[in-house]
Amino acid sequence: MGGVSSTIASKLAFFPPEASYQVDIDEQTQKLKLLGVSQSEKGEVSIVQTKRGHYIFSVFVRNKGATMTLLYSHGNAADIGQMFQFFIELSDRLRVNVMGYDYAGYGRSNGEPSEQNTYADIEAVYKCLKEIYEVKEEDIILYGQSIGSGPTLELATKLPQIRGVILQSAILSGLRVMYRIKYSLWLDIYKNIDKIPNVSCPVLVIHGTEDDIVDISHGKKLWELSKMKYEPLWVKGGNHCDLQVFPQFFTHLKKFIISLERQSDYCQTVEESIIDLDYTLDITNEIKCRPSIEEIEKSSRISTEQKDQIIAIRPSTDSKLKPRISFDKREKPRKSMDYFGKSRSSTDQSERGRNSIDRFGDMMRSVAMCNIDCLKQTLAEED
């Protein structure tokens, strides 16, 4: 039954255009290059094989100052040749690397488009990013536009350390674009509504208020169901495929990227502080937990004075108990493990000592179907 639903959905949902580009080998570098695409020298072309046996074409736009990489899944009726100028703009304006790819049956990629094929496609490209370009999972941001939100959220549910997710003009599910249904049906595809609660990273949702293809209610519901909500962008007057012409589009994207970069700096600083304390207590899991978006927005980078505050774990003002120092002079003085909540002989002392560690614990837990004609017209107007 699943195979039948996939076949039906493929005929209704996917509209691959005629390929807008050719691929050839550069005589000087002996590397693949795009033909028929402006500024093609800025893209590094790769061919990756998926677990379903298809060969997928991808293009990597590099930014020398980047610390993050966008893995971009494009909308319907588009390919990487048509999207290439947008990839360059994303890379330049956000200071990120961008990896775009064509689904099976799109562009020069072989095979037929289907829901399951797109899942295999994005997994293969992700593997290419890690193994060929040596990009770490925690430095990747998944970006899904329109129907591209399907493979984006599918992969996001499998990568707990992914840095963030961007959903532009995203869908709740395939059938929900056409019908108002309360429950997910077996023949539906890209059931994003069921997957987004399982995404454990910051999620930015962008949607146009005048979207006549995917109603803005899709974006609002996805944002509502997100675990780690980032401030959404509802573009007033924006349609399904013209959001990039609005000035707030790139401004908001840049703000999101900066917040993720600060999150990385924050976690690294706290981890260094923990190591400096020379604890014998294993708190690796606490270090890996993500800070809240509000924490990142307020704290930015931690100063030296703030690091000292993290290290100096002081008792509460209503307690006169001082931190006890190890009496073993053969070792470097350190705070007693009793100070971190170990049981003491006196119940009263335990309660007073726990006041301070509770404050430290609180601190650590806080760390814890785009129509391509519109896009081409938009880019032409910008030129």
Short mmCIF file of C-alpha atoms in Angstrom, two decimals:
data_model
loop_
_atom_site.label_atom_id
_atom_site.label_comp_id
_atom_site.label_asym_id
_atom_site.label_seq_id
_atom_site.Cartn_x
_atom_site.Cartn_y
_atom_site.Cartn_z
CA MET A 1 0.00 0.00 0.00
CA GLY A 2 2.89 2.34 0.78
CA GLY A 3 4.28 1.80 -2.73
CA VAL A 4 0.92 2.62 -4.30
CA SER A 5 0.62 5.84 -2.29
CA SER A 6 4.15 6.86 -3.29
CA THR A 7 3.37 6.33 -6.98
CA ILE A 8 0.14 8.32 -6.80
CA ALA A 9 1.77 11.12 -4.87
CA SER A 10 4.69 11.30 -7.30
CA LYS A 11 2.38 11.91 -10.23
CA LEU A 12 0.51 14.63 -8.36
CA ALA A 13 3.28 16.36 -6.42
CA PHE A 14 6.44 16.43 -8.55
CA PHE A 15 6.90 18.58 -11.64
CA PRO A 16 10.56 18.40 -12.64
CA PRO A 17 11.39 21.02 -15.29
CA GLU A 18 13.61 20.47 -18.27
CA ALA A 19 17.19 20.62 -17.07
CA SER A 20 18.50 24.20 -17.15
CA TYR A 21 22.19 23.27 -17.13
CA GLN A 22 24.81 20.96 -18.57
CA VAL A 23 27.79 19.41 -16.78
CA ASP A 24 31.28 19.14 -18.24
CA ILE A 25 34.87 18.61 -17.09
CA ASP A 26 37.07 21.66 -16.75
CA GLU A 27 40.20 21.09 -18.86
CA GLN A 28 42.45 22.94 -16.42
CA THR A 29 41.23 21.64 -13.08
CA GLN A 30 39.85 18.31 -14.34
CA LYS A 31 36.84 18.92 -12.11
CA LEU A 32 33.15 18.98 -12.99
CA LYS A 33 31.59 22.36 -13.77
CA LEU A 34 28.15 23.73 -14.63
CA LEU A 35 27.54 24.91 -18.18
CA GLY A 36 24.90 27.44 -19.18
CA VAL A 37 24.91 29.03 -15.73
CA SER A 38 26.23 32.50 -14.90
CA GLN A 39 29.17 32.61 -12.43
CA SER A 40 29.45 28.83 -12.60
CA GLU A 41 33.09 29.07 -11.50
CA LYS A 42 31.82 29.73 -7.97
CA GLY A 43 30.25 26.29 -7.72
CA GLU A 44 31.93 22.94 -7.05
CA VAL A 45 29.97 20.15 -8.73
CA SER A 46 29.74 16.64 -7.29
CA ILE A 47 27.91 13.45 -8.22
CA VAL A 48 26.80 11.29 -5.31
CA GLN A 49 25.18 7.89 -5.36
CA THR A 50 22.18 7.25 -3.13
CA LYS A 51 21.28 4.06 -1.29
CA ARG A 52 18.48 3.60 -3.84
CA GLY A 53 20.99 3.49 -6.71
CA HIS A 54 20.49 6.96 -8.20
CA TYR A 55 23.19 9.45 -9.15
CA ILE A 56 22.50 12.90 -7.77
CA PHE A 57 24.09 16.15 -8.93
CA SER A 58 24.98 18.71 -6.28
CA VAL A 59 26.76 22.06 -6.23
CA PHE A 60 28.76 23.57 -3.37
CA VAL A 61 29.22 27.34 -3.06
CA ARG A 62 32.08 28.12 -0.72
CA ASN A 63 32.51 31.20 1.47
CA LYS A 64 36.00 31.58 2.93
CA GLY A 65 34.72 33.29 6.08
CA ALA A 66 31.97 30.76 6.78
CA THR A 67 31.59 28.72 9.94
CA MET A 68 28.20 27.27 8.97
CA THR A 69 26.95 25.39 5.90
CA LEU A 70 23.40 25.44 4.51
CA LEU A 71 22.10 22.19 3.04
CA TYR A 72 19.41 23.55 0.71
CA SER A 73 16.46 21.50 -0.58
CA HIS A 74 14.73 23.47 -3.35
CA GLY A 75 11.06 23.69 -4.21
CA ASN A 76 9.08 22.11 -7.00
CA ALA A 77 9.59 22.91 -10.71
CA ALA A 78 13.21 24.00 -10.11
CA ASP A 79 16.77 22.66 -10.36
CA ILE A 80 20.19 23.74 -9.15
CA GLY A 81 20.89 25.58 -12.40
CA GLN A 82 17.91 27.86 -11.88
CA MET A 83 18.67 28.23 -8.16
CA PHE A 84 22.40 28.84 -8.53
CA GLN A 85 22.30 32.66 -8.40
CA PHE A 86 20.21 32.47 -5.26
CA PHE A 87 22.76 30.10 -3.71
CA ILE A 88 25.50 32.65 -4.40
CA GLU A 89 23.42 35.42 -2.83
CA LEU A 90 22.76 33.32 0.26
CA SER A 91 26.45 32.55 0.58
CA ASP A 92 27.56 36.16 0.17
CA ARG A 93 24.96 37.85 2.32
CA LEU A 94 24.83 35.32 5.15
CA ARG A 95 28.54 34.41 5.07
CA VAL A 96 27.83 30.69 4.84
CA ASN A 97 28.68 27.80 2.56
CA VAL A 98 25.72 26.50 0.54
CA MET A 99 25.18 22.96 -0.73
CA GLY A 100 22.31 22.57 -3.19
CA TYR A 101 21.28 19.38 -4.96
CA ASP A 102 18.76 17.99 -7.44
CA TYR A 103 16.34 15.26 -6.45
CA ALA A 104 16.17 12.06 -8.51
CA GLY A 105 14.52 12.99 -11.82
CA TYR A 106 15.41 16.69 -11.47
CA GLY A 107 18.13 18.49 -13.42
CA ARG A 108 20.78 15.97 -14.47
CA SER A 109 20.02 13.53 -11.65
CA ASN A 110 18.71 10.20 -12.93
CA GLY A 111 15.74 8.21 -11.69
CA GLU A 112 12.17 9.22 -10.93
CA PRO A 113 11.10 11.67 -8.23
CA SER A 114 9.29 10.24 -5.22
CA GLU A 115 9.02 10.92 -1.52
CA GLN A 116 11.32 8.06 -0.54
CA ASN A 117 13.83 8.97 -3.24
CA THR A 118 14.12 12.53 -1.94
CA TYR A 119 14.88 11.14 1.53
CA ALA A 120 17.66 9.01 0.06
CA ASP A 121 18.88 12.00 -1.98
CA ILE A 122 19.35 14.35 0.98
CA GLU A 123 21.01 11.61 3.05
CA ALA A 124 23.57 11.02 0.28
CA VAL A 125 24.32 14.74 -0.04
CA TYR A 126 24.64 15.06 3.74
CA LYS A 127 27.12 12.19 3.70
CA CYS A 128 29.05 13.98 0.95
CA LEU A 129 29.24 17.12 3.11
CA LYS A 130 30.67 15.16 6.02
CA GLU A 131 33.08 12.89 4.16
CA ILE A 132 34.23 15.01 1.20
CA TYR A 133 33.95 18.55 2.58
CA GLU A 134 34.57 17.50 6.19
CA VAL A 135 31.69 19.56 7.57
CA LYS A 136 30.63 18.57 11.07
CA GLU A 137 26.99 17.79 11.84
CA GLU A 138 26.82 20.62 14.38
CA ASP A 139 27.92 23.12 11.70
CA ILE A 140 25.11 22.27 9.26
CA ILE A 141 21.83 24.17 8.91
CA LEU A 142 19.08 22.39 6.97
CA TYR A 143 17.09 24.71 4.67
CA GLY A 144 13.88 23.50 3.04
CA GLN A 145 11.80 25.53 0.60
CA SER A 146 8.22 24.50 -0.17
CA ILE A 147 8.22 20.78 -0.98
CA GLY A 148 11.90 20.75 0.05
CA SER A 149 10.68 21.01 3.64
CA GLY A 150 9.82 17.29 3.37
CA PRO A 151 13.34 15.86 3.01
CA THR A 152 14.65 18.63 5.28
CA LEU A 153 12.51 17.62 8.26
CA GLU A 154 12.97 13.91 7.58
CA LEU A 155 16.74 14.33 7.92
CA ALA A 156 16.43 16.75 10.85
CA THR A 157 14.65 14.11 12.93
CA LYS A 158 17.68 11.82 12.50
CA LEU A 159 20.39 14.36 13.39
CA PRO A 160 20.20 15.42 17.05
CA GLN A 161 23.28 17.67 16.83
CA ILE A 162 22.25 19.60 13.70
CA ARG A 163 22.74 23.34 14.24
CA GLY A 164 19.36 24.60 13.00
CA VAL A 165 16.49 24.31 10.50
CA ILE A 166 15.04 26.94 8.16
CA LEU A 167 11.61 26.34 6.63
CA GLN A 168 10.54 28.68 3.83
CA SER A 169 6.97 28.46 2.50
CA ALA A 170 6.85 24.96 4.00
CA ILE A 171 3.98 22.49 3.88
CA LEU A 172 2.26 20.60 6.70
CA SER A 173 1.86 17.65 4.32
CA GLY A 174 1.13 17.03 0.66
CA LEU A 175 -2.63 16.51 1.02
CA ARG A 176 -3.01 19.43 3.40
CA VAL A 177 -1.95 21.79 0.62
CA MET A 178 -5.20 20.91 -1.17
CA TYR A 179 -7.54 19.80 1.62
CA ARG A 180 -8.23 20.62 5.24
CA ILE A 181 -7.77 17.31 7.00
CA LYS A 182 -7.50 16.70 10.72
CA TYR A 183 -5.53 13.46 10.73
CA SER A 184 -2.68 12.20 8.55
CA LEU A 185 -3.80 9.63 5.98
CA TRP A 186 -1.84 6.64 4.71
CA LEU A 187 -1.67 8.02 1.15
CA ASP A 188 -0.33 11.40 2.25
CA ILE A 189 3.30 12.40 1.67
CA TYR A 190 5.76 14.61 3.55
CA LYS A 191 3.89 14.48 6.84
CA ASN A 192 5.86 17.37 8.31
CA ILE A 193 3.14 18.04 10.85
CA ASP A 194 4.00 14.72 12.53
CA LYS A 195 7.77 15.13 12.30
CA ILE A 196 8.53 18.66 13.44
CA PRO A 197 7.84 17.96 17.15
CA ASN A 198 10.80 15.54 16.98
CA VAL A 199 13.29 18.14 15.74
CA SER A 200 15.62 19.08 18.59
CA CYS A 201 17.28 22.24 17.25
CA PRO A 202 16.23 25.89 16.70
CA VAL A 203 13.67 26.23 13.89
CA LEU A 204 13.11 29.40 11.85
CA VAL A 205 9.85 29.53 9.85
CA ILE A 206 9.41 32.05 7.01
CA HIS A 207 6.12 32.40 5.13
CA GLY A 208 4.34 35.00 3.02
CA THR A 209 0.97 36.30 4.16
CA GLU A 210 -0.32 36.25 0.56
CA ASP A 211 0.95 32.79 -0.38
CA ASP A 212 -1.65 31.44 -2.81
CA ILE A 213 -0.02 28.01 -3.19
CA VAL A 214 0.72 27.01 0.41
CA ASP A 215 -1.42 28.95 2.84
CA ILE A 216 0.37 30.74 5.69
CA SER A 217 -1.54 28.55 8.14
CA HIS A 218 0.96 25.79 7.23
CA GLY A 219 3.88 27.89 8.39
CA LYS A 220 2.14 29.04 11.55
CA LYS A 221 1.21 25.50 12.56
CA LEU A 222 4.75 24.24 11.95
CA TRP A 223 6.14 27.05 14.09
CA GLU A 224 3.60 26.30 16.82
CA LEU A 225 4.63 22.64 16.92
CA SER A 226 8.38 23.33 16.99
CA LYS A 227 10.27 22.45 20.17
CA MET A 228 12.82 25.25 19.89
CA LYS A 229 10.97 28.14 18.30
CA TYR A 230 12.94 30.99 16.81
CA GLU A 231 11.16 34.27 16.07
CA PRO A 232 9.23 33.56 12.82
CA LEU A 233 9.06 35.87 9.82
CA TRP A 234 5.60 36.42 8.36
CA VAL A 235 6.33 38.49 5.24
CA LYS A 236 3.46 40.89 4.76
CA GLY A 237 2.40 40.82 1.10
CA GLY A 238 4.80 38.00 0.32
CA ASN A 239 3.74 35.24 -2.05
CA HIS A 240 5.05 31.70 -2.44
CA CYS A 241 8.23 32.44 -4.35
CA ASP A 242 9.06 36.14 -4.06
CA LEU A 243 10.07 36.39 -0.40
CA GLN A 244 13.72 37.14 -1.18
CA VAL A 245 12.84 40.55 -2.67
CA PHE A 246 11.60 41.82 0.69
CA PRO A 247 14.38 43.55 2.67
CA GLN A 248 13.44 41.80 5.93
CA PHE A 249 14.05 38.40 4.33
CA PHE A 250 17.85 38.47 4.39
CA THR A 251 17.93 40.62 7.52
CA HIS A 252 16.02 38.00 9.48
CA LEU A 253 18.03 35.13 8.03
CA LYS A 254 21.26 36.86 9.03
CA LYS A 255 19.93 37.40 12.55
CA PHE A 256 19.17 33.69 12.82
CA ILE A 257 22.62 32.68 11.57
CA ILE A 258 24.30 35.01 14.07
CA SER A 259 22.24 33.54 16.92
CA LEU A 260 23.40 30.04 15.95
CA GLU A 261 27.03 31.18 15.80
CA ARG A 262 26.68 32.68 19.28
CA GLN A 263 25.18 29.43 20.50
CA SER A 264 28.34 27.66 19.32
CA ASP A 265 30.58 30.23 21.06
CA TYR A 266 28.50 30.00 24.25
CA CYS A 267 28.73 26.21 24.48
CA GLN A 268 32.47 26.24 23.73
CA THR A 269 33.13 28.84 26.46
CA VAL A 270 31.14 26.93 29.06
CA GLU A 271 32.89 23.68 28.14
CA GLU A 272 36.29 25.35 28.57
CA SER A 273 35.18 26.67 31.97
CA ILE A 274 34.10 23.22 33.08
CA ILE A 275 37.47 21.75 32.07
CA ASP A 276 39.29 24.49 34.01
CA LEU A 277 37.47 23.44 37.17
CA ASP A 278 39.15 20.02 36.99
CA TYR A 279 36.06 18.21 38.23
CA THR A 280 36.09 14.46 38.60
CA LEU A 281 32.32 14.53 38.08
CA ASP A 282 31.34 13.47 34.54
CA ILE A 283 28.97 16.12 33.18
CA THR A 284 29.57 15.57 29.46
CA ASN A 285 25.87 15.28 28.78
CA GLU A 286 25.21 18.62 30.42
CA ILE A 287 27.78 20.35 28.21
CA LYS A 288 26.13 19.10 25.03
CA CYS A 289 22.68 20.41 25.87
CA ARG A 290 21.58 23.51 23.94
CA PRO A 291 20.96 26.94 25.47
CA SER A 292 17.58 28.48 24.83
CA ILE A 293 17.15 31.02 22.03
CA GLU A 294 16.31 33.68 24.62
CA GLU A 295 19.56 32.92 26.47
CA ILE A 296 21.59 33.35 23.29
CA GLU A 297 19.87 36.59 22.32
CA LYS A 298 20.54 38.11 25.76
CA SER A 299 23.99 36.79 26.55
CA SER A 300 25.81 37.03 23.17
CA ARG A 301 29.46 36.12 23.85
CA ILE A 302 30.52 35.39 27.42
CA SER A 303 33.08 37.84 28.76
CA THR A 304 36.07 36.98 30.93
CA GLU A 305 34.26 38.32 33.98
CA GLN A 306 31.26 36.09 33.24
CA LYS A 307 33.54 33.08 32.89
CA ASP A 308 34.89 33.86 36.35
CA GLN A 309 31.33 33.94 37.65
CA ILE A 310 30.68 30.51 36.18
CA ILE A 311 33.82 29.13 37.77
CA ALA A 312 33.27 30.77 41.15
CA ILE A 313 30.43 28.77 42.63
CA ARG A 314 29.49 30.72 45.69
CA PRO A 315 27.02 29.90 48.48
CA SER A 316 23.76 31.81 48.65
CA THR A 317 23.66 35.11 50.55
CA ASP A 318 21.58 33.64 53.33
CA SER A 319 24.17 30.97 54.02
CA LYS A 320 27.41 31.62 55.87
CA LEU A 321 28.84 28.26 54.93
CA LYS A 322 32.07 28.68 52.93
CA PRO A 323 33.20 26.24 50.21
CA ARG A 324 35.36 23.57 51.77
CA ILE A 325 38.87 22.99 50.40
CA SER A 326 40.57 19.61 50.16
CA PHE A 327 42.91 18.99 53.09
CA ASP A 328 45.16 16.77 51.03
CA LYS A 329 48.15 19.06 50.44
CA ARG A 330 49.65 16.69 47.93
CA GLU A 331 46.95 17.64 45.44
CA LYS A 332 46.04 20.97 43.94
CA PRO A 333 43.31 22.53 46.14
CA ARG A 334 39.90 22.01 44.63
CA LYS A 335 36.31 22.32 45.69
CA SER A 336 35.03 19.34 47.60
CA MET A 337 32.67 17.06 45.74
CA ASP A 338 30.39 17.48 48.76
CA TYR A 339 29.80 20.99 47.51
CA PHE A 340 28.10 19.60 44.39
CA GLY A 341 25.27 17.96 46.17
CA LYS A 342 26.89 14.91 47.81
CA SER A 343 25.27 13.77 51.04
CA ARG A 344 26.66 15.29 54.24
CA SER A 345 26.45 14.19 57.84
CA SER A 346 24.20 17.11 58.68
CA THR A 347 20.86 17.53 56.89
CA ASP A 348 20.99 21.26 57.55
CA GLN A 349 24.40 21.57 55.89
CA SER A 350 23.18 19.60 52.88
CA GLU A 351 20.26 21.92 52.33
CA ARG A 352 22.38 25.04 52.59
CA GLY A 353 25.09 23.69 50.30
CA ARG A 354 22.52 22.68 47.72
CA ASN A 355 21.37 26.30 47.32
CA SER A 356 24.54 27.11 45.43
CA ILE A 357 24.65 24.01 43.23
CA ASP A 358 21.00 24.53 42.29
CA ARG A 359 21.98 27.89 40.86
CA PHE A 360 24.81 26.26 38.91
CA GLY A 361 22.47 23.48 37.73
CA ASP A 362 19.98 26.05 36.45
CA MET A 363 22.76 27.74 34.53
CA MET A 364 23.88 24.46 32.92
CA ARG A 365 20.36 23.39 32.00
CA SER A 366 19.91 26.64 30.13
CA VAL A 367 22.90 25.63 28.05
CA ALA A 368 21.31 22.28 27.71
CA MET A 369 6.21 24.01 -4.82
CA CYS A 370 7.83 26.97 -5.87
CA ASN A 371 7.06 28.13 -9.44
CA ILE A 372 10.50 28.84 -10.82
CA ASP A 373 9.16 31.44 -13.22
CA CYS A 374 8.49 33.70 -10.25
CA LEU A 375 12.02 33.20 -9.02
CA LYS A 376 13.58 33.95 -12.39
CA GLN A 377 11.46 37.08 -12.71
CA THR A 378 12.52 38.15 -9.22
CA LEU A 379 16.20 37.65 -9.94
CA ALA A 380 15.85 39.51 -13.23
CA GLU A 381 14.29 42.47 -11.43
CA GLU A 382 17.15 42.52 -8.91
CA ASP A 383 19.75 42.52 -11.75
#
